[in-house]
Coordinates of C-alpha atoms and ligand atoms in Angstrom, one line a residue:
M444 CA -0.1 -0.2 0.2
V445 CA 1.2 3.5 -1.0
S446 CA 2.5 5.3 2.3
A447 CA 0.3 8.3 4.0
K448 CA 3.3 10.9 2.5
T449 CA 3.5 9.4 -1.0
L450 CA -0.2 9.3 -0.9
A451 CA -0.5 12.9 0.3
E452 CA 2.1 14.1 -2.4
E453 CA 0.5 12.8 -5.5
L454 CA -2.7 14.4 -4.4
L455 CA -1.7 17.6 -3.2
A456 CA 2.0 18.5 -4.3
K457 CA 1.0 19.6 -7.9
D458 CA -2.3 21.3 -7.8
L459 CA -2.3 22.4 -4.0
P460 CA 1.7 22.9 -3.5
R461 CA 0.5 25.3 -0.4
R462 CA -1.6 22.1 1.2
W463 CA 1.3 19.9 0.5
Q464 CA 3.5 22.3 2.4
H465 CA 1.6 22.3 5.2
V466 CA 0.5 18.5 5.5
Q467 CA 4.6 18.1 5.3
A468 CA 4.7 20.0 8.4
V469 CA 2.3 19.0 10.3
G470 CA 3.3 15.4 9.8
R471 CA 7.0 16.2 10.6
R472 CA 5.6 18.5 13.5
A473 CA 3.4 15.1 15.1
G474 CA 7.1 13.5 15.7
L475 CA 7.2 16.0 18.6
F476 CA 4.9 13.6 20.6
A477 CA 7.3 11.2 20.6
N478 CA 7.9 10.7 24.0
A479 CA 3.9 11.1 25.0
L480 CA 2.8 8.6 22.9
Q481 CA 2.9 4.5 22.3
Q482 CA 4.8 3.9 19.5
R483 CA 1.7 2.9 17.3
E484 CA 0.1 6.1 18.1
L485 CA 2.6 8.2 17.2
T486 CA 2.9 6.2 13.8
N487 CA -0.4 6.7 13.4
L488 CA -0.8 10.3 14.4
I489 CA 2.2 11.1 11.7
A490 CA 0.3 9.2 9.0
A491 CA -2.3 11.4 9.6
G492 CA -0.3 14.5 9.7
F493 CA 0.3 14.0 6.3
V494 CA -2.8 13.1 5.0
H495 CA -5.3 15.0 6.8
D496 CA -6.3 17.5 4.4
I497 CA -6.1 15.5 1.1
G498 CA -10.0 15.7 0.9
Y499 CA -9.2 19.2 -0.9
A500 CA -7.8 17.2 -3.6
E501 CA -10.5 17.4 -6.3
P502 CA -10.2 13.6 -7.9
I503 CA -11.4 12.6 -4.5
M504 CA -13.8 15.0 -3.7
D505 CA -17.5 14.2 -2.8
T506 CA -19.2 15.5 -0.4
G507 CA -17.4 18.5 -0.3
F508 CA -16.4 18.7 3.4
H509 CA -12.7 17.8 3.1
P510 CA -12.5 15.7 6.5
I511 CA -15.0 13.0 5.5
D512 CA -13.9 12.8 1.8
G513 CA -10.3 12.4 3.3
A514 CA -11.6 9.8 5.2
R515 CA -13.5 7.7 2.8
H516 CA -10.2 7.6 0.7
L517 CA -8.2 6.2 2.9
R518 CA -10.8 3.7 3.9
R519 CA -11.2 2.4 0.4
L520 CA -7.5 2.0 0.1
G521 CA -7.1 0.1 3.1
F522 CA -5.3 2.6 5.4
D523 CA -5.6 1.7 9.4
E524 CA -9.3 2.7 10.6
D525 CA -7.2 4.8 13.2
I526 CA -6.0 6.7 10.8
V527 CA -9.0 7.2 9.0
C528 CA -10.7 8.4 12.2
L529 CA -8.1 10.7 12.8
V530 CA -8.8 12.5 9.4
A531 CA -12.5 12.3 9.8
H532 CA -12.7 14.2 13.0
H533 CA -9.2 16.1 12.9
T534 CA -9.7 19.7 14.5
C535 CA -13.1 19.4 15.7
A536 CA -14.9 18.6 12.6
H537 CA -18.0 17.7 14.3
I538 CA -18.7 21.1 14.7
E539 CA -18.1 21.7 11.4
A540 CA -20.0 18.8 9.8
D541 CA -23.1 20.0 12.0
L542 CA -22.9 23.2 10.2
R543 CA -22.8 21.3 6.9
E544 CA -25.5 19.4 7.8
L545 CA -23.4 16.8 7.8
G546 CA -22.9 15.5 11.3
T547 CA -25.0 12.4 11.3
T548 CA -23.2 11.1 8.1
L549 CA -19.7 12.0 9.7
Q550 CA -21.0 10.1 13.2
T551 CA -22.6 7.1 11.2
E552 CA -19.4 6.2 9.1
F553 CA -16.5 7.3 11.1
P554 CA -17.5 6.7 14.9
R555 CA -15.1 9.0 16.9
H556 CA -12.8 6.9 19.0
V557 CA -11.6 8.9 21.8
A558 CA -8.9 7.3 23.0
L559 CA -7.0 8.8 19.5
P560 CA -4.5 11.6 19.5
H561 CA -7.2 13.6 18.2
D562 CA -5.7 16.8 20.6
E563 CA -2.2 16.1 19.5
L564 CA -3.6 16.0 15.9
L565 CA -5.4 19.1 16.3
F566 CA -2.4 20.5 18.1
C567 CA 0.1 20.4 15.3
D568 CA -2.3 21.6 12.4
L569 CA -3.2 24.4 14.5
T570 CA 0.3 25.6 15.4
T571 CA 1.2 25.0 11.4
G572 CA 0.3 27.5 9.0
P573 CA -1.0 27.6 5.4
C574 CA 2.7 27.1 3.9
G575 CA 4.0 25.4 6.9
E576 CA 5.4 27.8 9.1
L577 CA 5.5 27.7 12.9
V578 CA 2.2 29.9 14.1
T579 CA 0.7 30.4 17.2
V580 CA -3.0 28.7 17.6
E581 CA -4.4 32.1 18.1
D582 CA -2.9 33.4 14.8
R583 CA -3.9 30.4 13.2
L584 CA -7.3 30.6 14.1
A585 CA -7.3 34.6 13.0
E586 CA -5.8 34.1 10.0
V587 CA -8.6 31.4 9.1
K588 CA -11.1 33.6 9.9
T589 CA -9.4 36.4 7.9
R590 CA -9.1 34.2 4.9
Y591 CA -12.2 33.1 4.8
G592 CA -14.4 36.2 5.9
A593 CA -17.0 37.0 8.1
D594 CA -20.2 35.2 5.9
H595 CA -18.3 32.2 5.0
L596 CA -19.1 29.1 6.8
V597 CA -15.7 28.1 7.9
H598 CA -15.3 31.8 9.9
R599 CA -18.7 30.4 11.5
F600 CA -17.2 27.1 12.2
I601 CA -13.8 28.5 13.9
T602 CA -16.1 31.5 16.0
T603 CA -18.3 28.6 16.9
A604 CA -15.8 26.3 17.8
E605 CA -12.9 28.5 19.2
D606 CA -13.3 27.6 22.6
Q607 CA -13.1 24.0 22.0
L608 CA -10.2 23.9 19.7
L609 CA -8.0 26.4 22.1
A610 CA -9.0 23.9 25.0
A611 CA -7.6 21.1 23.1
A612 CA -4.5 22.3 21.7
E613 CA -3.9 23.4 25.7
R614 CA -4.6 19.8 26.3
A615 CA -2.2 18.6 23.9
K616 CA 0.8 21.4 24.8
A617 CA 0.3 20.4 28.7
K618 CA 1.0 17.0 28.4
L619 CA 3.8 17.6 25.6
A620 CA 5.1 19.6 28.8
S621 CA 5.1 17.3 31.1
K622 CA 6.4 14.7 29.2
A623 CA 9.4 16.5 27.8
W624 CA 10.0 17.0 31.5
A625 CA 9.5 13.3 32.2
A626 CA 12.2 12.7 29.4
Ligands
LIG921 FE1 -4.4 21.6 8.3

């Protein structure tokens, strides 16, 4: 089976080069959690970092909501179901899915397994800018709101989800800090 990185490169590098820069940085950033996760969790987190945004690639677009479209494609290709679930639910996707009236589709096709490193993936995603640069979560959320404009659904999503996004990032950051100290 194709690797997560190769799949992301095939789907994003040519048509969506900025997304390709972004996901590579998210995949690399996931390595920060090396001391905080079991090996299997870490491997899946890194893989999910690379493929979390493949649903933006036109050839695999289906519902138009990239977490679902990306997760469906990964499942078709036989990727580990933990990676599929991480991608389907990345960065509080359930809140945006509800705004798009896709909440039931998301939960039915991809039940959310709470034990997976969702917070860690969110932290890596939200501390990585659109071109892969390191940013704060607060700046990242502000950037997304500016990019999409007040009337856009994504802007509404960030406004609705902001507290939960920040809380999840803080949980991941705390885990990172405690493990770094322990190491
Ligand atoms: Fe992302």
